[in-house]
XYZ file of C-alpha atoms in Angstrom:
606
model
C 100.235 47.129 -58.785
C 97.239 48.508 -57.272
C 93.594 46.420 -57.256
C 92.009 48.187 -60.061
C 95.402 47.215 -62.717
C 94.690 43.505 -61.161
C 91.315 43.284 -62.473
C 89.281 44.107 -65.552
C 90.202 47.685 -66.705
C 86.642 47.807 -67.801
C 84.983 47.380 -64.290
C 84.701 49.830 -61.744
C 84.864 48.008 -58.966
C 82.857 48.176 -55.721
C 84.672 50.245 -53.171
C 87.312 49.507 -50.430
C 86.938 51.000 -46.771
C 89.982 52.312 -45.506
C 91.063 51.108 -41.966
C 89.495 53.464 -40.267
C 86.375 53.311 -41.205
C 86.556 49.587 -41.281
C 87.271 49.907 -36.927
C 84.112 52.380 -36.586
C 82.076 49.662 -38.615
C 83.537 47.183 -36.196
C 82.642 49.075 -32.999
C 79.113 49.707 -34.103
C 78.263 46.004 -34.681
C 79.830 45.367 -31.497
C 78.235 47.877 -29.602
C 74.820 46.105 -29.002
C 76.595 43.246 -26.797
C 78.925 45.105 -25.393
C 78.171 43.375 -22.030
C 78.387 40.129 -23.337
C 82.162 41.336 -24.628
C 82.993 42.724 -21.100
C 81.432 39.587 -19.467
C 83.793 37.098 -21.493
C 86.884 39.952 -21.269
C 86.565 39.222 -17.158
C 86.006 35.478 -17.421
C 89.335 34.791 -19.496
C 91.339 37.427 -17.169
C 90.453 34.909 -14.399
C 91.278 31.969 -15.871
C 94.307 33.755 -17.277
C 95.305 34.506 -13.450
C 94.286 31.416 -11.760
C 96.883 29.916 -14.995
C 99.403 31.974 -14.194
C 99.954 29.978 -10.775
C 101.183 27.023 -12.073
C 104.498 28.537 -12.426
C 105.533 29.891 -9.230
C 104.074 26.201 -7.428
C 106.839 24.166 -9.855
C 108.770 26.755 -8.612
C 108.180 25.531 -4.777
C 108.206 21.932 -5.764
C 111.695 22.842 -6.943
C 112.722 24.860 -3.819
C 111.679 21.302 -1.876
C 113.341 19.289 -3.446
C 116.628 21.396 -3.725
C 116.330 22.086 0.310
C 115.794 18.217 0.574
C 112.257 18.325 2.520
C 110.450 15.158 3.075
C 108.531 13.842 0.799
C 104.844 15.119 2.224
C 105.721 18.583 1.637
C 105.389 18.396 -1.816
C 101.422 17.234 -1.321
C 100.292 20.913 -0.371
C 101.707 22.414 -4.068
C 100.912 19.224 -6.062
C 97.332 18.887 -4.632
C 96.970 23.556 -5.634
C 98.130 22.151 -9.076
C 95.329 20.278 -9.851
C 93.219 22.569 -8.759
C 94.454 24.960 -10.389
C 93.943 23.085 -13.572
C 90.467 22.250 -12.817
C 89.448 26.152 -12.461
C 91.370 27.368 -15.012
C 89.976 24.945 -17.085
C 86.608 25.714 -16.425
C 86.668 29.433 -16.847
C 88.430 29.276 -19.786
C 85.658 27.294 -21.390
C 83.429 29.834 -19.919
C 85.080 32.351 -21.241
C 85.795 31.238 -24.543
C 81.765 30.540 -24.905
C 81.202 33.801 -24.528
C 83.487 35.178 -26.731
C 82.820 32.636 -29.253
C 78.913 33.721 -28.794
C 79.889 37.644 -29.236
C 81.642 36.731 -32.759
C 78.649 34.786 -34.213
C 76.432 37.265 -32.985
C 78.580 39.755 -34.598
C 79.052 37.994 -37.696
C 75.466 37.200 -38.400
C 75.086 40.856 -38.131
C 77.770 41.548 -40.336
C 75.745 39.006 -43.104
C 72.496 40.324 -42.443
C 73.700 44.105 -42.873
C 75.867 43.428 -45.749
C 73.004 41.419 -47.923
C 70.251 43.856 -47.104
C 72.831 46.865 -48.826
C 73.825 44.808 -51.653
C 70.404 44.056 -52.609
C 69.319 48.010 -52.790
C 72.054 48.885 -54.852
C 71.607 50.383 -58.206
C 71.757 47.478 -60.352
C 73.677 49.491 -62.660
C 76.468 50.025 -60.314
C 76.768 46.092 -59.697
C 76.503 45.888 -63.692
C 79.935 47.747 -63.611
C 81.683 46.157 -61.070
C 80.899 42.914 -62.513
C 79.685 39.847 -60.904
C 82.408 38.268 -59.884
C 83.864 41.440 -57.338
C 80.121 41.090 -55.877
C 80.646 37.169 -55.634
C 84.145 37.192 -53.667
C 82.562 39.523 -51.547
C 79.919 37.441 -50.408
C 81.800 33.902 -50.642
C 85.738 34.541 -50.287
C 85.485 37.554 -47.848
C 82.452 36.428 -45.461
C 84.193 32.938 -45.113
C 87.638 34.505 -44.426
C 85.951 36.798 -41.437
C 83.475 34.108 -40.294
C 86.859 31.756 -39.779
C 89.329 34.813 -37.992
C 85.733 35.618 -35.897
C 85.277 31.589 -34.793
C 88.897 30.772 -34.636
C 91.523 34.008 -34.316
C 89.295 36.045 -32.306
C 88.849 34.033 -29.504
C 92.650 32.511 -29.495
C 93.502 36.448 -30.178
C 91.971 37.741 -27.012
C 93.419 34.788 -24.654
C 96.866 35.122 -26.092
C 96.793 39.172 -25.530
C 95.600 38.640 -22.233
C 98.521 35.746 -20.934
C 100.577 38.053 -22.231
C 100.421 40.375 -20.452
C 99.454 39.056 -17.420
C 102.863 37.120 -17.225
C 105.119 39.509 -18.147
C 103.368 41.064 -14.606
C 104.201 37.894 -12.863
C 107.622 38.040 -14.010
C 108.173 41.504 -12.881
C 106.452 40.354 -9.380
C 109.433 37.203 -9.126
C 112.033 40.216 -10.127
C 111.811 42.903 -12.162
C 115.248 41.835 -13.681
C 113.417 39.366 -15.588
C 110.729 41.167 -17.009
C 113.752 43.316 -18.254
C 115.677 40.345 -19.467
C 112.698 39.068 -21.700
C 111.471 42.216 -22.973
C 114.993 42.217 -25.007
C 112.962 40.060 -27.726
C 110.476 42.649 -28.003
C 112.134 44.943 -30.174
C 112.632 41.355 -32.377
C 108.816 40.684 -32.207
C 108.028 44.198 -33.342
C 110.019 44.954 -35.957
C 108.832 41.326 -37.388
C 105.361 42.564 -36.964
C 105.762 45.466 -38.705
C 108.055 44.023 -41.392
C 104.810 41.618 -41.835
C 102.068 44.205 -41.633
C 103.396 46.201 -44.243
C 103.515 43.518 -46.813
C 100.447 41.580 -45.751
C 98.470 44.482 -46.152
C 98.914 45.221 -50.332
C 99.502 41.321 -50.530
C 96.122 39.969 -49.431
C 94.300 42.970 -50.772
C 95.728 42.528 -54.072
C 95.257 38.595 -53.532
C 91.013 39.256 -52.621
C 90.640 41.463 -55.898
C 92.746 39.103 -58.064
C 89.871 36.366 -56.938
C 87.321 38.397 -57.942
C 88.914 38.880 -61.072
C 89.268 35.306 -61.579
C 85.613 34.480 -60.252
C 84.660 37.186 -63.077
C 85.912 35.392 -65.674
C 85.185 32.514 -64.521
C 81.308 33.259 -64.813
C 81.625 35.226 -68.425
C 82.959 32.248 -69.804
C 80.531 29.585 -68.151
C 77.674 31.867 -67.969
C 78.563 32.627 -72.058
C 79.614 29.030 -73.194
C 77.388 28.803 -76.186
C 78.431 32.341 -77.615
C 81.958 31.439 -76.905
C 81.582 27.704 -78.686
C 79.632 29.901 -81.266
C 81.912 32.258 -82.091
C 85.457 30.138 -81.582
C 86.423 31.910 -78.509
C 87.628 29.258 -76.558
C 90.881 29.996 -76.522
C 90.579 33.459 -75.660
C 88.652 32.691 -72.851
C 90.890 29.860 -71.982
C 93.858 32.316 -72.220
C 92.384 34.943 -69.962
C 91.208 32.723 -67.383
C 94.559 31.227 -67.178
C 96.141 34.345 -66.929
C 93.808 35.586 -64.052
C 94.588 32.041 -62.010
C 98.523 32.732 -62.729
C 97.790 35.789 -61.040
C 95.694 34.870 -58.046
C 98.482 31.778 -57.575
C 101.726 34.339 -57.931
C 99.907 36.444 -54.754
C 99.358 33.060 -52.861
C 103.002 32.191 -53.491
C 103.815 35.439 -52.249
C 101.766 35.598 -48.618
C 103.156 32.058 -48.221
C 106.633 33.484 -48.522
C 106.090 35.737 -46.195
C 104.716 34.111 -43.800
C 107.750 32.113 -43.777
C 109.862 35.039 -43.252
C 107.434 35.864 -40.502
C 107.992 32.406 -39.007
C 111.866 32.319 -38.778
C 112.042 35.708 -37.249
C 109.889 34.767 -34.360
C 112.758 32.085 -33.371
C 115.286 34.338 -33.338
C 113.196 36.445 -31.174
C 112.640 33.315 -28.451
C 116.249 32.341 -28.355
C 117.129 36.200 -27.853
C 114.332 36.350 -24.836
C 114.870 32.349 -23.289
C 119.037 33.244 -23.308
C 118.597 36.379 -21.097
C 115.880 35.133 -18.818
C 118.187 32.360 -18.171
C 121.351 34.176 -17.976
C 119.667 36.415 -15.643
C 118.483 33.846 -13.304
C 121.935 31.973 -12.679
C 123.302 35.305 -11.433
C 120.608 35.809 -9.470
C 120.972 32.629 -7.894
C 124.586 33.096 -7.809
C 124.174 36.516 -5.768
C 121.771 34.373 -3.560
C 119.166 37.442 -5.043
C 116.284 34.500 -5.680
C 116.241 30.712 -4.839
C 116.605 28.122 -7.692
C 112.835 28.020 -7.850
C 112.291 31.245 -8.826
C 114.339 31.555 -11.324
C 112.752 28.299 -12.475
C 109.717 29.717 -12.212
C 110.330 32.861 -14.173
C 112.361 30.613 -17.460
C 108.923 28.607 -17.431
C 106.997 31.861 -17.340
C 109.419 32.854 -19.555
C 108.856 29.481 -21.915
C 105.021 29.690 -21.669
C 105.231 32.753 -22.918
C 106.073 31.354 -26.491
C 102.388 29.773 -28.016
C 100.753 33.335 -27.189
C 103.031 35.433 -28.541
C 104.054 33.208 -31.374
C 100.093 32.519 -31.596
C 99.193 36.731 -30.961
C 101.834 37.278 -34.071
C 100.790 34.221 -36.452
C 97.145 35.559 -36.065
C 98.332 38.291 -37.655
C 97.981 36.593 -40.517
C 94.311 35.806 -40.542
C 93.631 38.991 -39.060
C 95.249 40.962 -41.480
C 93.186 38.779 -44.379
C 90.613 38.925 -42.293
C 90.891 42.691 -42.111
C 90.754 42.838 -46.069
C 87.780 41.147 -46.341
C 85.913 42.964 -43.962
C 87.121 46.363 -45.376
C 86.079 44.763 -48.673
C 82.907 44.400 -46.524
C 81.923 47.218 -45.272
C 82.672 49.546 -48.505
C 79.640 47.818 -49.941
C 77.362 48.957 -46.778
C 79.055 52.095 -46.774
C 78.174 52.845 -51.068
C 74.813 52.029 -50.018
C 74.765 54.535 -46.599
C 76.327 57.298 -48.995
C 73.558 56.680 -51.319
C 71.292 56.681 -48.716
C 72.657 59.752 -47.244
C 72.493 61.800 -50.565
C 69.284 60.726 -50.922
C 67.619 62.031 -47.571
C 69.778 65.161 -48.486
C 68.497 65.641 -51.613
C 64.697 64.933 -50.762
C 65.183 67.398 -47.544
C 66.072 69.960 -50.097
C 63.628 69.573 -51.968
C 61.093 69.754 -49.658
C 62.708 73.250 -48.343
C 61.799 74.090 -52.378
C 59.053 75.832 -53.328
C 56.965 73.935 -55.613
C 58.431 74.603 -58.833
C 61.731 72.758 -57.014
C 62.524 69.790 -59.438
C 61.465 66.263 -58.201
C 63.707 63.870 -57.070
C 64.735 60.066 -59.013
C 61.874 58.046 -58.802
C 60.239 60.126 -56.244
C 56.616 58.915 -55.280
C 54.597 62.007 -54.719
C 50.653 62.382 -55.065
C 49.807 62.772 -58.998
C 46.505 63.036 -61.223
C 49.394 60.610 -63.175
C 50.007 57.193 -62.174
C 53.534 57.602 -63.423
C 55.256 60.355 -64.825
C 58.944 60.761 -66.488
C 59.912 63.900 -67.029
C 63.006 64.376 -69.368
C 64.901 61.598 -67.964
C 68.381 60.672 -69.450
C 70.507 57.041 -68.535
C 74.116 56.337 -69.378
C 75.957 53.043 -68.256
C 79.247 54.864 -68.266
C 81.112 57.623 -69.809
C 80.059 57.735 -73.898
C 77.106 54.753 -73.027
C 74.312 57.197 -73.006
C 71.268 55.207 -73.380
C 68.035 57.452 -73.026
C 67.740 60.880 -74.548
C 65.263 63.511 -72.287
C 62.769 60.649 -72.188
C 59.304 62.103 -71.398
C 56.463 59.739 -70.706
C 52.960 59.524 -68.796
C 51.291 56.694 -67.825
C 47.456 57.584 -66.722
C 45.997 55.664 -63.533
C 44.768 51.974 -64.760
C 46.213 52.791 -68.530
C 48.257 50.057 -70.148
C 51.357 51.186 -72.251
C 53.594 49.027 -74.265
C 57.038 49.882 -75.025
C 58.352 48.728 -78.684
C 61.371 49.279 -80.534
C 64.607 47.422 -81.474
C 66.831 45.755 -79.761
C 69.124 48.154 -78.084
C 66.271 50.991 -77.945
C 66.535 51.755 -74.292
C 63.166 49.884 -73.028
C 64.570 48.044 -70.621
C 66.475 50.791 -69.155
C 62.982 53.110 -69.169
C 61.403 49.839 -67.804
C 63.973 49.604 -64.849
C 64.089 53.030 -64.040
C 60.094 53.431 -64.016
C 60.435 50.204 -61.132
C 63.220 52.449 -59.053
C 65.408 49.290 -59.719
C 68.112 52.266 -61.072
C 68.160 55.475 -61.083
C 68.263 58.096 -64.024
C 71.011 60.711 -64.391
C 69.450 63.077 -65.291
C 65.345 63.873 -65.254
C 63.062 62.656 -63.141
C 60.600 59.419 -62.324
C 57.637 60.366 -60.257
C 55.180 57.188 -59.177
C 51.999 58.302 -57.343
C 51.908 57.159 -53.765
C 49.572 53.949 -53.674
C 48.127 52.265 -50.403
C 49.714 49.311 -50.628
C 53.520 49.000 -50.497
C 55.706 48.306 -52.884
C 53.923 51.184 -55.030
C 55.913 49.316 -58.281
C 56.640 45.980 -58.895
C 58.677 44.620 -61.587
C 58.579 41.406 -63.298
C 61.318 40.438 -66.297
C 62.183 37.375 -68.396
C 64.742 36.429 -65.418
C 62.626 34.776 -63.153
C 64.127 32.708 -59.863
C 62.811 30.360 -58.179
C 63.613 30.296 -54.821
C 64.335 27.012 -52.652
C 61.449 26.280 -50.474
C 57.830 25.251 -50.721
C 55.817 26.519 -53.377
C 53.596 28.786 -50.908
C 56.566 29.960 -49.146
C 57.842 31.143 -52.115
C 54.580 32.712 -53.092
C 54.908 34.730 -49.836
C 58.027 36.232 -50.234
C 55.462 38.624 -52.128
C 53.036 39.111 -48.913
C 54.113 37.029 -45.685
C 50.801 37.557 -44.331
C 49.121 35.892 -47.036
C 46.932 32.200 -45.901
C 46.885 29.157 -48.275
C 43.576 30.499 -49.737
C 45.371 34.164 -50.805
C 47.607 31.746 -52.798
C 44.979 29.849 -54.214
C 43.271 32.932 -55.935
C 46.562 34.992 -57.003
C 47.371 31.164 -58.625
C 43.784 30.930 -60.221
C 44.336 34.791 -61.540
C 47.261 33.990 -63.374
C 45.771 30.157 -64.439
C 48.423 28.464 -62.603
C 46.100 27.031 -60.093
C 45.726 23.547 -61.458
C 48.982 22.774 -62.296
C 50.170 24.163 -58.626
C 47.698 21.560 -57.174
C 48.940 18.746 -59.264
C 52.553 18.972 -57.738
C 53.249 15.819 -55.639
C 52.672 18.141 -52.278
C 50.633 20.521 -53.881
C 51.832 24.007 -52.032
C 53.803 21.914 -50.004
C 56.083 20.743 -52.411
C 59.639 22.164 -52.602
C 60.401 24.143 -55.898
C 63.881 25.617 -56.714
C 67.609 24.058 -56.089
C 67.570 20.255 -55.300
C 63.307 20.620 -55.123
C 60.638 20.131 -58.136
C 61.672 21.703 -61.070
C 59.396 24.304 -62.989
C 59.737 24.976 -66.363
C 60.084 28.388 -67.708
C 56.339 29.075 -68.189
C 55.126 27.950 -65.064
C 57.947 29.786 -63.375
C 57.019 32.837 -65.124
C 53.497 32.348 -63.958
C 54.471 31.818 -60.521
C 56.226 35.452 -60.482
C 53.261 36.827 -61.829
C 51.160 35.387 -59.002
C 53.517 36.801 -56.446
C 52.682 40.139 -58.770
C 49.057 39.587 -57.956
C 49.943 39.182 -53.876
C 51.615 41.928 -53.751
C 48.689 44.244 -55.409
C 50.985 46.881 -56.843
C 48.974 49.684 -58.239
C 51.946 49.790 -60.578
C 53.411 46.926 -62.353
C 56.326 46.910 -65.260
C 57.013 44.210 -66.995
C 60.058 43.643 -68.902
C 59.984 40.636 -71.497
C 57.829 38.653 -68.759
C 56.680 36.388 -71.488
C 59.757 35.996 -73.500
C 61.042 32.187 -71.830
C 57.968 30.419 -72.901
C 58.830 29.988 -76.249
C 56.090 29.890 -79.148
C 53.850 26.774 -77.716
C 53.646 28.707 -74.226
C 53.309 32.290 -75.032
C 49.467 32.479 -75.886
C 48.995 30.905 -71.726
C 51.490 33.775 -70.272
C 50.185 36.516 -71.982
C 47.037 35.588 -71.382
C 48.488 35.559 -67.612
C 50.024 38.299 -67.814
C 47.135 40.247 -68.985
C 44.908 38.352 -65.693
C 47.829 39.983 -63.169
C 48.028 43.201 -64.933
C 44.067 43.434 -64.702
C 42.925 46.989 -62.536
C 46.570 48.398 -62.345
C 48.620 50.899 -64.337
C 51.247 49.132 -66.376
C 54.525 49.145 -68.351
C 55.265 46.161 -70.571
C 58.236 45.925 -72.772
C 56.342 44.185 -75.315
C 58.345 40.931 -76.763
C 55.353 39.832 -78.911
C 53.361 42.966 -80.782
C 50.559 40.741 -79.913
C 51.250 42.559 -76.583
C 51.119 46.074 -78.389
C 47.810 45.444 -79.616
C 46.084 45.066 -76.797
C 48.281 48.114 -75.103
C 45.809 50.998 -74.665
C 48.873 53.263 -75.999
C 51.657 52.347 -77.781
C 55.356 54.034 -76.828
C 58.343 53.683 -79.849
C 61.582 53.712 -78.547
C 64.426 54.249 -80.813
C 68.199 54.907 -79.684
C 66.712 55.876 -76.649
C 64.388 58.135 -77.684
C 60.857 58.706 -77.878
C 59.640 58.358 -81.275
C 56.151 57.595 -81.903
C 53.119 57.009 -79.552
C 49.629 56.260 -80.223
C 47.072 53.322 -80.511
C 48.251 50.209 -82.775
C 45.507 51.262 -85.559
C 46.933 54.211 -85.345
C 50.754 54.010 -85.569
C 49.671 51.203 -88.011
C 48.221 53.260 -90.434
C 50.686 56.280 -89.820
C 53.670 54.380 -91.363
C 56.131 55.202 -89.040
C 58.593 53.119 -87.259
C 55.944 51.082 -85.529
C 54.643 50.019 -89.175
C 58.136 49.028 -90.273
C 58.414 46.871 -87.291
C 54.793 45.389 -87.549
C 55.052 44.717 -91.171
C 58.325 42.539 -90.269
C 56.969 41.164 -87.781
C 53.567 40.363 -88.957
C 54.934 38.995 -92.421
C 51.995 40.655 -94.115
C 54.244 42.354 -96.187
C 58.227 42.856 -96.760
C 59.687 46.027 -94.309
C 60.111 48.755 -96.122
C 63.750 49.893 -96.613
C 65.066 52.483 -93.792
């Protein structure tokens, strides 16, 4: 069964890296403390060394006491013991800091890079994979790498390191025995790659099943009153249970096999322990060694056991570990192919003459403030949403966009913000002095966890307290803001003071007014306040919009009247545009859907 059957057959999911490219990605996050990685590499082969000592001295203390030497001999190789100890154990915590250092390092990278690309993709893309592949990706998979980077990696690279350093030592006692134990190697391998095989499909399958399951999971919490309202709960039930019984068979089946994995390591010891020591008594016998060596090279033998066995059981989290980062990195990679067609596209079109076609939402210096040129959307294959849209909104002009649910205005509004881009036609904003050139503002406003002003500056970090003031008195939110308990100070969002949906609406449209867009689109930015709070937004709304060119998707026609044009969308085309007097008085869609609206008479059949 391969990811894609696991999940929804209607998402496309967000893709998978393939192992390659997942190492490259690896390397290049690496690469920038590459010294620190060396530095920690030669501080556990040290302590690794200085370890590997203990051996051969219980090896001597065993010669001494099988020749029947006094007593004080013994102090000499007891006395290197503990120091031995003592610097091993130092170096190894050395060592093990820096290693430990290099992975958070590495992994905060790995956040920081893998947010930044999820947050510029096309938000139609996400809309197809769903929520919930986007959610395991950033929960499920960055916890499963953060815990192989803090725990596996740094047992990982001691393990490999002892070794291989002891199976040296061994061959320095007697090459026989080096000989003798590499008999369980063949074992060892063939478990590994009996276990890399499966684990591979097993916890792939087992991260995409999750996502699944976190998918549904939100539809059905995220849609709980239309699924009360429409008696769907035991669909939903049903398909959420049958997602679980899925992510719990793939569980069942890694735990399995890690089982298996388990029970053919010990038949690899016994093989390896039996021929060391078999070895070593005719050796002994031949008078080739002394007792102590041969007692030395069973214990090197022995010790040999919790890094292999621990080299081989990290195989485990690596391998999920190696899942979720591949999951990883095909996000950053969509984006960097995106990316990369992009700066392809726009160097072609610069080596065009200038009748060369424009690219998506390309900003390029226009009499217009914004201009769409024949610009087409479809979600998906059949899900065509705009029809050879062409629109042009002068410098400072105000348009409203009108039509029926399901129009296309929120599409025209999101592609006009470069939030998506169209497939087909083009979206050219004129270069402004101030960056962003667009700003959008919809009905689904967040509030984000932190003081009030810090939240205002996620708009324009620069900004001082008095910059917050007077974007708050713009948008008449000034009082209110000053009223908190802390005034700016006070913590708003998650676990702080809660705002209600007007005065959260007017706090994005003071971060509008900070970030002094000459172009600003707003999609349904009014719609949460509800009838006792709409009058005070819109009245906001019009404050923010005051001296720039704007787009509103127009919830109230109160909003279309004072538009200085008026845009009628209908099944995503353009249908009528004009002033309100006069698509009012031309009896055209507009009038059908201001009569309704307006109540001053019934709508006029279609």
């Amino acid at each position: 069964m391969t990811p894609t059957d696991i999940a929804d057959d209607s998402a496309e999911l967000l893709p998978i890296a393939t192992g390659a490219r997942t190492r490259a990605a690896l390397r290049t996050l690496i690469r920038p403390d590459r010294g620190r990685a060396i530095l920690g590499l030669g501080v556990l082969v040290g302590a690794t060394a200085v370890g590997l000592l203990v051996q051969p001295l219980l090896g001597r203390i065993v010669d001494i006491v099988a020749d029947g030497r006094p007593a004080d001999a013994l102090t000499l190789p007891v006395v290197l013991l503990l120091v031995v100890a003592v610097v091993q154990g130092v170096t190894t915590t050395l060592g093990l800091t820096q290693v430990a250092r290099l992975g958070e390092t590495v992994l905060a990278r790995l956040r920081e890079q893998f947010i930044e690309r999820a947050l510029q993709l096309p938000a139609d893309r996400l809309e197809r994979a769903g929520a919930g592949d986007l959610t395991a990706r950033v929960t499920g998979d960055v916890a499963r790498v953060a815990e192989a980077v803090r725990s596996a990696l740094p047992e990982m690279a001691r393990s490999v390191l002892a070794i291989v350093l002891t199976l040296g030592a061994m061959a320095l006692l007697d090459v026989r025995f080096l000989l003798a134990a590499l008999l369980a190697v063949p074992v060892q391998a063939l478990t590994a790659r009996w276990y890399v095989t499966r684990a591979v499909t097993v916890y792939a399958d087992q991260r995409v099943a999750n996502g699944a399951q976190q998918q549904q999971l939100l539809e059905t919490i995220g849609g709980a009153v239309t699924v009360r309202g429409h008696r769907l709960e035991e669909q939903h039930t049903e398909k959420s249970a049958a997602r679980s019984r899925r992510a719990v068979e793939l569980t069942m089946r890694s735990v399995h096999l890690v089982l298996g994995f388990y029970a053919r390591l010990h038949i690899a010891e016994y093989i390896g322990l039996a021929a060391v020591l078999v070895t070593g008594f005719f050796l002994v016998r031949d008078g080739s060694v002394s007792i102590g060596t041969a007692t030395a090279a069973a214990l090197y033998f022995h010790s040999l056991f919790g890094p292999v066995n621990a080299a081989l059981v990290l195989l485990d989290e690596a391998q999920s570990a190696a899942a979720g980062l591949a999951r990883l990195v095909g996000v950053t990679d969509l984006q960097e192919s995106t990316d990369l067609k992009e700066s392809t596209d726009r160097k072609a079109s610069a080596d065009r003459k200038a009748s060369a076609v424009r690219l998506p939402h390309q900003r390029t210096p226009s009499a217009a403030a914004v201009t769409v040129d024949t610009v087409c959307h479809a979600y998906g294959p059949g899900r065509t949403v705009l029809h050879e849209v062409s629109l042009t909104l002068r410098a400072g002009e105000h348009v409203a966009l009108v039509g029926t649910s399901g129009a296309g205005k929120s599409t025209l509004a999101r592609l006009v913000a470069g939030v998506q881009q169209p497939t087909g036609g083009t979206v050219s904003v004129a270069e402004g002095k101030t960056a962003p050139s667009v700003v959008l503002v919809t009905q689904e406003v967040h509030v984000f966890t932190g003081t009030l002003a810090e939240d205002l500056r996620l708009a324009r970090p620069d900004a001082t307290d008095a910059d917050l003031r007077t974007a708050l008195a713009t948008v008449y939110a000034l009082e209110w803001a000053e009223a908190l308990p802390e005034g700016l100070a006070t913590v708003v969002g998650e676990g702080g003071h809660r705002l209600d949906p007007a005065r959260a609406q007017q706090l994005a449209l003071a971060r509008l007014v900070l970030a002094d867009p000459p172009v600003a689109v707003l999609d349904e930015a009014t719609a949460e306040a509800g009838s006792a709070g709409a009058r005070t937004l819109e009245r906001s709304a019009e404050a923010a919009l005051a001296g720039r060119t704007a787009l509103v998707v127009a919830h109230r026609l109160t909003q279309a009247v004072a538009a200085d044009r008026i845009v009628v969308l209908e099944a995503g085309r353009v249908v009528e545009s004009g002033t309100h007097d006069e698509l009012r008085t031309a009896e055209g869609p507009y009038a059908t859907l201001w009569h309704a609206w307006s109540g001053s008479r019934a709508a006029p059949h279609p």
